[in-house]
Structures are given as structure tokens and as C-alpha cells.
mmCIF file of C-alpha atoms in Angstrom:
data_model
loop_
_atom_site.group_PDB
_atom_site.id
_atom_site.type_symbol
_atom_site.label_atom_id
_atom_site.label_comp_id
_atom_site.label_asym_id
_atom_site.label_seq_id
_atom_site.Cartn_x
_atom_site.Cartn_y
_atom_site.Cartn_z
ATOM 1 C CA ASP U 24 -24.697 56.427 -107.255
ATOM 2 C CA SER U 25 -27.772 55.106 -109.068
ATOM 3 C CA GLY U 26 -26.224 55.249 -112.527
ATOM 4 C CA VAL U 27 -28.804 57.794 -113.703
ATOM 5 C CA THR U 28 -27.370 61.156 -114.689
ATOM 6 C CA GLN U 29 -29.116 64.484 -114.993
ATOM 7 C CA THR U 30 -27.941 67.846 -116.254
ATOM 8 C CA PRO U 31 -27.822 70.594 -115.290
ATOM 9 C CA LYS U 32 -27.723 70.288 -111.511
ATOM 10 C CA HIS U 33 -29.009 73.811 -110.984
ATOM 11 C CA LEU U 34 -30.859 76.164 -113.298
ATOM 12 C CA ILE U 35 -31.941 79.727 -112.636
ATOM 13 C CA THR U 36 -34.091 81.464 -115.216
ATOM 14 C CA ALA U 37 -36.733 84.147 -115.571
ATOM 15 C CA THR U 38 -40.482 83.866 -115.988
ATOM 16 C CA GLY U 39 -41.589 83.290 -119.550
ATOM 17 C CA GLN U 40 -38.408 81.508 -120.539
ATOM 18 C CA ARG U 41 -37.922 77.954 -121.817
ATOM 19 C CA VAL U 42 -35.482 75.369 -120.452
ATOM 20 C CA THR U 43 -34.468 71.812 -121.289
ATOM 21 C CA LEU U 44 -33.550 69.233 -118.675
ATOM 22 C CA ARG U 45 -31.554 66.198 -119.706
ATOM 23 C CA CYS U 46 -31.485 62.660 -118.343
ATOM 24 C CA SER U 47 -29.460 59.554 -119.168
ATOM 25 C CA PRO U 48 -30.860 56.317 -117.734
ATOM 26 C CA ARG U 49 -28.876 53.465 -116.223
ATOM 27 C CA SER U 50 -27.161 51.272 -118.755
ATOM 28 C CA GLY U 51 -29.695 48.754 -120.066
ATOM 29 C CA ASP U 52 -32.796 50.505 -118.716
ATOM 30 C CA LEU U 53 -35.449 51.224 -121.329
ATOM 31 C CA SER U 54 -37.892 53.227 -119.197
ATOM 32 C CA VAL U 55 -37.450 56.829 -118.191
ATOM 33 C CA TYR U 56 -39.804 58.592 -115.764
ATOM 34 C CA TRP U 57 -39.951 62.290 -114.932
ATOM 35 C CA TYR U 58 -41.091 63.636 -111.561
ATOM 36 C CA GLN U 59 -41.556 67.086 -110.092
ATOM 37 C CA GLN U 60 -40.955 67.683 -106.398
ATOM 38 C CA SER U 61 -42.010 70.929 -104.801
ATOM 39 C CA LEU U 62 -42.435 71.725 -101.119
ATOM 40 C CA ASP U 63 -46.209 71.760 -101.168
ATOM 41 C CA GLN U 64 -46.853 68.990 -103.689
ATOM 42 C CA GLY U 65 -44.450 66.213 -102.854
ATOM 43 C CA LEU U 66 -43.248 63.892 -105.619
ATOM 44 C CA GLN U 67 -45.550 64.160 -108.621
ATOM 45 C CA PHE U 68 -45.312 61.840 -111.616
ATOM 46 C CA LEU U 69 -45.129 63.765 -114.879
ATOM 47 C CA ILE U 70 -44.529 61.366 -117.749
ATOM 48 C CA GLN U 71 -42.949 58.050 -118.694
ATOM 49 C CA TYR U 72 -41.238 56.813 -121.844
ATOM 50 C CA TYR U 73 -40.344 53.255 -122.715
ATOM 51 C CA ASN U 74 -37.919 52.567 -125.536
ATOM 52 C CA GLY U 75 -38.732 55.838 -127.235
ATOM 53 C CA GLU U 76 -42.503 55.759 -126.846
ATOM 54 C CA GLU U 77 -44.691 57.610 -124.387
ATOM 55 C CA ARG U 78 -46.290 55.099 -121.997
ATOM 56 C CA ALA U 79 -47.994 57.091 -119.267
ATOM 57 C CA LYS U 80 -48.865 60.671 -118.479
ATOM 58 C CA GLY U 81 -49.456 62.201 -115.101
ATOM 59 C CA ASN U 82 -50.408 65.741 -114.208
ATOM 60 C CA ILE U 83 -48.055 67.256 -116.751
ATOM 61 C CA LEU U 84 -48.874 70.779 -117.857
ATOM 62 C CA GLU U 85 -49.378 71.517 -121.549
ATOM 63 C CA ARG U 86 -46.407 73.900 -121.319
ATOM 64 C CA PHE U 87 -44.217 70.890 -120.542
ATOM 65 C CA SER U 88 -43.177 68.240 -123.007
ATOM 66 C CA ALA U 89 -40.707 65.400 -123.119
ATOM 67 C CA GLN U 90 -39.156 62.931 -125.478
ATOM 68 C CA GLN U 91 -36.863 59.925 -125.417
ATOM 69 C CA PHE U 92 -34.232 59.580 -128.103
ATOM 70 C CA PRO U 93 -32.919 56.444 -129.861
ATOM 71 C CA ASP U 94 -29.931 56.332 -127.502
ATOM 72 C CA LEU U 95 -32.552 56.260 -124.671
ATOM 73 C CA HIS U 96 -31.626 59.566 -123.096
ATOM 74 C CA SER U 97 -34.576 61.812 -122.399
ATOM 75 C CA GLU U 98 -35.251 65.526 -122.319
ATOM 76 C CA LEU U 99 -37.936 67.433 -120.456
ATOM 77 C CA ASN U 100 -38.830 70.780 -121.990
ATOM 78 C CA LEU U 101 -40.462 73.433 -119.829
ATOM 79 C CA SER U 102 -41.750 76.566 -121.555
ATOM 80 C CA SER U 103 -43.466 79.831 -120.606
ATOM 81 C CA LEU U 104 -42.052 79.319 -117.148
ATOM 82 C CA GLU U 105 -43.918 80.595 -114.108
ATOM 83 C CA LEU U 106 -42.750 81.150 -110.551
ATOM 84 C CA GLY U 107 -44.706 78.080 -109.492
ATOM 85 C CA ASP U 108 -42.586 75.867 -111.735
ATOM 86 C CA SER U 109 -39.668 76.277 -109.342
ATOM 87 C CA ALA U 110 -39.006 72.778 -108.050
ATOM 88 C CA LEU U 111 -36.696 69.790 -108.100
ATOM 89 C CA TYR U 112 -37.119 67.724 -111.252
ATOM 90 C CA PHE U 113 -36.089 64.103 -111.014
ATOM 91 C CA CYS U 114 -35.578 61.562 -113.707
ATOM 92 C CA ALA U 115 -35.762 57.857 -112.874
ATOM 93 C CA SER U 116 -35.188 54.738 -114.896
ATOM 94 C CA SER U 117 -36.046 51.059 -114.793
ATOM 95 C CA ALA U 118 -35.520 48.032 -116.964
ATOM 96 C CA GLY U 119 -39.203 47.251 -117.434
ATOM 97 C CA THR U 120 -42.169 49.308 -118.452
ATOM 98 C CA ALA U 121 -43.952 49.551 -115.092
ATOM 99 C CA SER U 122 -41.491 48.992 -112.321
ATOM 100 C CA HIS U 123 -42.016 49.582 -108.620
ATOM 101 C CA GLU U 124 -38.206 49.729 -108.306
ATOM 102 C CA GLN U 125 -37.007 52.868 -109.988
ATOM 103 C CA TYR U 126 -33.545 54.380 -109.914
ATOM 104 C CA PHE U 127 -33.495 58.135 -109.484
ATOM 105 C CA GLY U 128 -30.989 60.645 -110.768
ATOM 106 C CA PRO U 129 -29.612 63.469 -108.602
ATOM 107 C CA GLY U 130 -32.223 65.910 -109.890
ATOM 108 C CA THR U 131 -32.219 69.363 -111.431
ATOM 109 C CA ARG U 132 -33.132 72.238 -109.143
ATOM 110 C CA LEU U 133 -35.020 74.820 -111.192
ATOM 111 C CA THR U 134 -35.493 78.314 -109.843
ATOM 112 C CA VAL U 135 -37.729 80.684 -111.771
ATOM 113 C CA THR U 136 -37.324 84.341 -110.806
ATOM 114 C CA GLY Z 10 -59.240 60.188 -105.436
ATOM 115 C CA GLN Z 11 -56.044 58.252 -105.274
ATOM 116 C CA SER Z 12 -53.800 59.130 -102.353
ATOM 117 C CA LEU Z 13 -51.355 57.609 -99.931
ATOM 118 C CA GLU Z 14 -51.319 59.261 -96.523
ATOM 119 C CA GLN Z 15 -48.358 59.291 -94.138
ATOM 120 C CA PRO Z 16 -47.573 61.104 -90.885
ATOM 121 C CA SER Z 17 -45.617 64.258 -91.669
ATOM 122 C CA GLU Z 18 -42.929 63.811 -89.011
ATOM 123 C CA VAL Z 19 -41.608 61.140 -86.670
ATOM 124 C CA THR Z 20 -38.870 61.508 -84.061
ATOM 125 C CA ALA Z 21 -36.941 58.661 -82.448
ATOM 126 C CA VAL Z 22 -33.639 58.064 -80.652
ATOM 127 C CA GLU Z 23 -30.608 56.178 -81.839
ATOM 128 C CA GLY Z 24 -30.891 52.430 -81.347
ATOM 129 C CA ALA Z 25 -34.684 52.497 -81.125
ATOM 130 C CA ILE Z 26 -37.334 51.035 -83.443
ATOM 131 C CA VAL Z 27 -39.698 53.237 -85.418
ATOM 132 C CA GLN Z 28 -42.723 52.466 -87.571
ATOM 133 C CA ILE Z 29 -43.827 54.727 -90.433
ATOM 134 C CA ASN Z 30 -47.396 54.136 -91.554
ATOM 135 C CA CYS Z 31 -48.964 54.506 -94.977
ATOM 136 C CA THR Z 32 -52.715 54.371 -95.496
ATOM 137 C CA TYR Z 33 -54.254 54.490 -98.918
ATOM 138 C CA GLN Z 34 -57.455 55.866 -100.287
ATOM 139 C CA THR Z 35 -57.251 54.314 -103.735
ATOM 140 C CA SER Z 36 -59.535 51.490 -104.755
ATOM 141 C CA GLY Z 37 -56.537 49.196 -104.847
ATOM 142 C CA PHE Z 38 -53.046 49.030 -106.160
ATOM 143 C CA TYR Z 39 -50.339 46.777 -107.481
ATOM 144 C CA GLY Z 40 -48.097 46.393 -104.446
ATOM 145 C CA LEU Z 41 -46.510 49.000 -102.173
ATOM 146 C CA SER Z 42 -42.978 50.351 -102.381
ATOM 147 C CA TRP Z 43 -40.876 52.398 -99.987
ATOM 148 C CA TYR Z 44 -38.255 55.006 -100.853
ATOM 149 C CA GLN Z 45 -35.779 56.953 -98.727
ATOM 150 C CA GLN Z 46 -34.742 60.502 -99.557
ATOM 151 C CA HIS Z 47 -32.046 62.453 -97.750
ATOM 152 C CA ASP Z 48 -32.440 66.211 -97.791
ATOM 153 C CA GLY Z 49 -32.195 67.462 -101.373
ATOM 154 C CA GLY Z 50 -31.009 64.078 -102.617
ATOM 155 C CA ALA Z 51 -32.392 61.457 -104.939
ATOM 156 C CA PRO Z 52 -35.050 59.032 -103.683
ATOM 157 C CA THR Z 53 -33.610 55.560 -103.151
ATOM 158 C CA PHE Z 54 -35.631 52.353 -103.400
ATOM 159 C CA LEU Z 55 -35.842 50.435 -100.097
ATOM 160 C CA SER Z 56 -38.402 47.655 -100.427
ATOM 161 C CA TYR Z 57 -41.490 46.333 -102.176
ATOM 162 C CA ASN Z 58 -44.483 44.306 -100.985
ATOM 163 C CA ALA Z 59 -46.299 42.567 -103.813
ATOM 164 C CA LEU Z 60 -48.441 40.567 -101.416
ATOM 165 C CA ASP Z 61 -49.786 40.935 -97.881
ATOM 166 C CA GLY Z 62 -47.320 40.233 -95.112
ATOM 167 C CA LEU Z 63 -43.882 41.194 -93.941
ATOM 168 C CA GLU Z 64 -40.778 41.635 -96.073
ATOM 169 C CA GLU Z 65 -37.444 41.940 -94.265
ATOM 170 C CA THR Z 66 -34.288 43.530 -95.652
ATOM 171 C CA GLY Z 67 -31.622 43.946 -92.998
ATOM 172 C CA ARG Z 68 -32.625 46.587 -90.465
ATOM 173 C CA PHE Z 69 -35.647 47.573 -92.555
ATOM 174 C CA SER Z 70 -38.904 45.652 -92.840
ATOM 175 C CA SER Z 71 -42.072 46.503 -94.705
ATOM 176 C CA PHE Z 72 -45.595 45.244 -94.117
ATOM 177 C CA LEU Z 73 -48.735 45.310 -96.240
ATOM 178 C CA SER Z 74 -52.370 44.560 -95.423
ATOM 179 C CA ARG Z 75 -54.726 45.104 -98.343
ATOM 180 C CA SER Z 76 -57.825 44.358 -96.271
ATOM 181 C CA ASP Z 77 -56.880 47.176 -93.886
ATOM 182 C CA SER Z 78 -55.738 49.522 -96.697
ATOM 183 C CA TYR Z 79 -52.531 49.916 -94.746
ATOM 184 C CA GLY Z 80 -48.820 49.369 -94.868
ATOM 185 C CA TYR Z 81 -45.798 50.346 -92.817
ATOM 186 C CA LEU Z 82 -42.031 50.574 -92.877
ATOM 187 C CA LEU Z 83 -40.234 49.380 -89.757
ATOM 188 C CA LEU Z 84 -36.734 50.627 -89.051
ATOM 189 C CA GLN Z 85 -34.758 48.845 -86.335
ATOM 190 C CA GLU Z 86 -31.532 49.768 -84.528
ATOM 191 C CA LEU Z 87 -31.886 53.342 -85.698
ATOM 192 C CA GLN Z 88 -28.759 55.188 -86.726
ATOM 193 C CA MET Z 89 -28.213 58.907 -87.209
ATOM 194 C CA LYS Z 90 -27.841 58.323 -90.946
ATOM 195 C CA ASP Z 91 -31.446 57.088 -91.058
ATOM 196 C CA SER Z 92 -32.597 60.695 -90.621
ATOM 197 C CA ALA Z 93 -34.354 61.311 -93.933
ATOM 198 C CA SER Z 94 -37.757 61.474 -95.584
ATOM 199 C CA TYR Z 95 -39.534 58.200 -96.312
ATOM 200 C CA PHE Z 96 -42.155 57.774 -98.996
ATOM 201 C CA CYS Z 97 -44.529 54.934 -99.737
ATOM 202 C CA ALA Z 98 -45.495 54.534 -103.393
ATOM 203 C CA ALA Z 99 -47.880 52.439 -105.458
ATOM 204 C CA PHE Z 100 -49.315 51.853 -108.890
ATOM 205 C CA PRO Z 101 -53.093 52.277 -108.516
ATOM 206 C CA TYR Z 102 -55.720 50.096 -110.153
ATOM 207 C CA GLY Z 103 -57.926 51.684 -112.731
ATOM 208 C CA GLY Z 104 -55.390 54.065 -114.199
ATOM 209 C CA ALA Z 105 -52.234 53.887 -116.237
ATOM 210 C CA THR Z 106 -50.295 51.150 -114.497
ATOM 211 C CA ASN Z 107 -47.075 52.992 -115.176
ATOM 212 C CA LYS Z 108 -48.122 55.977 -113.063
ATOM 213 C CA LEU Z 109 -46.401 55.601 -109.692
ATOM 214 C CA ILE Z 110 -48.153 57.585 -106.969
ATOM 215 C CA PHE Z 111 -46.076 58.685 -103.998
ATOM 216 C CA GLY Z 112 -47.319 59.199 -100.474
ATOM 217 C CA THR Z 113 -47.153 62.521 -98.685
ATOM 218 C CA GLY Z 114 -43.806 61.590 -97.090
ATOM 219 C CA THR Z 115 -42.608 61.256 -93.484
ATOM 220 C CA LEU Z 116 -39.618 63.162 -92.174
ATOM 221 C CA LEU Z 117 -37.759 60.972 -89.681
ATOM 222 C CA ALA Z 118 -35.487 62.697 -87.203
ATOM 223 C CA VAL Z 119 -33.130 60.418 -85.279
ATOM 224 C CA GLN Z 120 -31.773 61.975 -82.115
ATOM 225 C CA PRO Z 121 -28.693 60.877 -80.149
#
């Protein structure tokens, strides 16, 4: 158990809908990272927050957004969902702002039908 | 572009030694990390090489050579539980240093 929690574990929704994925980092960690893992794309970095501020952006679609709250939990919002958004979404955390050692949550498996 | 290439699959027998390679196409990066991921599970950090050379952590060792644009993960005394996917990862120069790029991943199958 990494100490990072994610909810929900599974999510099934229809195209065009909007969902919110939630992540709580390990106690004391200030950085939260979001990743998407699909079969044909591997692990893709989406976005990173550090202590409430956005620090880095990867190949995150404009339909996706995220934020980190004062209690350091983070939410990833996915809107206008498409079939291709079906994937595993992982949250990771670290103490510092750019850590090679990240602790991953169990992931949310999103299925868009 | 920035990419880390790995063999897609490797098969080995219990008790053997296996090496998983990672070659990079980026112009350079800040160290090389390795993660293990069991099917459908969360990636787990294994090791990190900040500098060239060998780092040993129990049965696992990791090696980095910047001049050869190459690194590898060495797994010794293989056990069935080592069957998993292994990813190298790095922060590339020239971009946001917080953007960790993962390799294509290697699926290791350990056979009895």
C-alpha cells in the first residue's frame, strides 16, 4: 500500500458525459501527478500540481482539467468523454516538486461506452 | 522526440538472471528510474540512477551509461512473483523538469 488513495476504483459512463476522479496523496506529500495508461499509449503524464499550484503539463486534452485543493487532495475532471478516453488513470504523489520516486495510487479504470 | 525504448517482452525461468534494457532518444535527462507494475496494479518505484554506473538493491540492480544512451535493470534469482511489466522513466532536459516520461514497458514472464 503506497498511501495514495483514489476513488472510484471503476467508472463506467457514456460518451459525452463528464466524470471526476479523486486522489488523496500520501501524508506529507505536496506534489500530485496524474497519468493516463491505455493499451496502445503506455503511461502518459497528464499534469502535476505542487502545493495547490500547477507545475507541469503533459499531453493533457483541453477537455480534461485538474486542480489541487488546500487539503492537498486533487481532482481530475474529464468532460465530453469519447470512447478513446477509456483507460486507467493513475494519481501519484511525492514530497518534492520534481521527484523521480513517485508513489502511485491503485488507479481508476474508466470505461466509456 | 523524447522517447525511452524497451523490448516489449522477455521470458526467463525461475532462479535465472534477466536484463531489461532501456535506450533513450532524448537529448539527455536527469537520471533514470525503474518501476514495476503487476497486471492492472499500481506502478511501484524500484530504483534510480542519478549518475553513470551500477546501483544495487537486493536482487535488483540498475545500470546507467549516458555516453551510450542506455540503461538496464538486472533481476537476479528470479521468482514467479517477478512476473510483471517493468518501465524505465526519466525527466528529459529541455522541457518541464517535472514531466516524467515513461518507457514503452517490458512484460517479464517468469516460467517454472
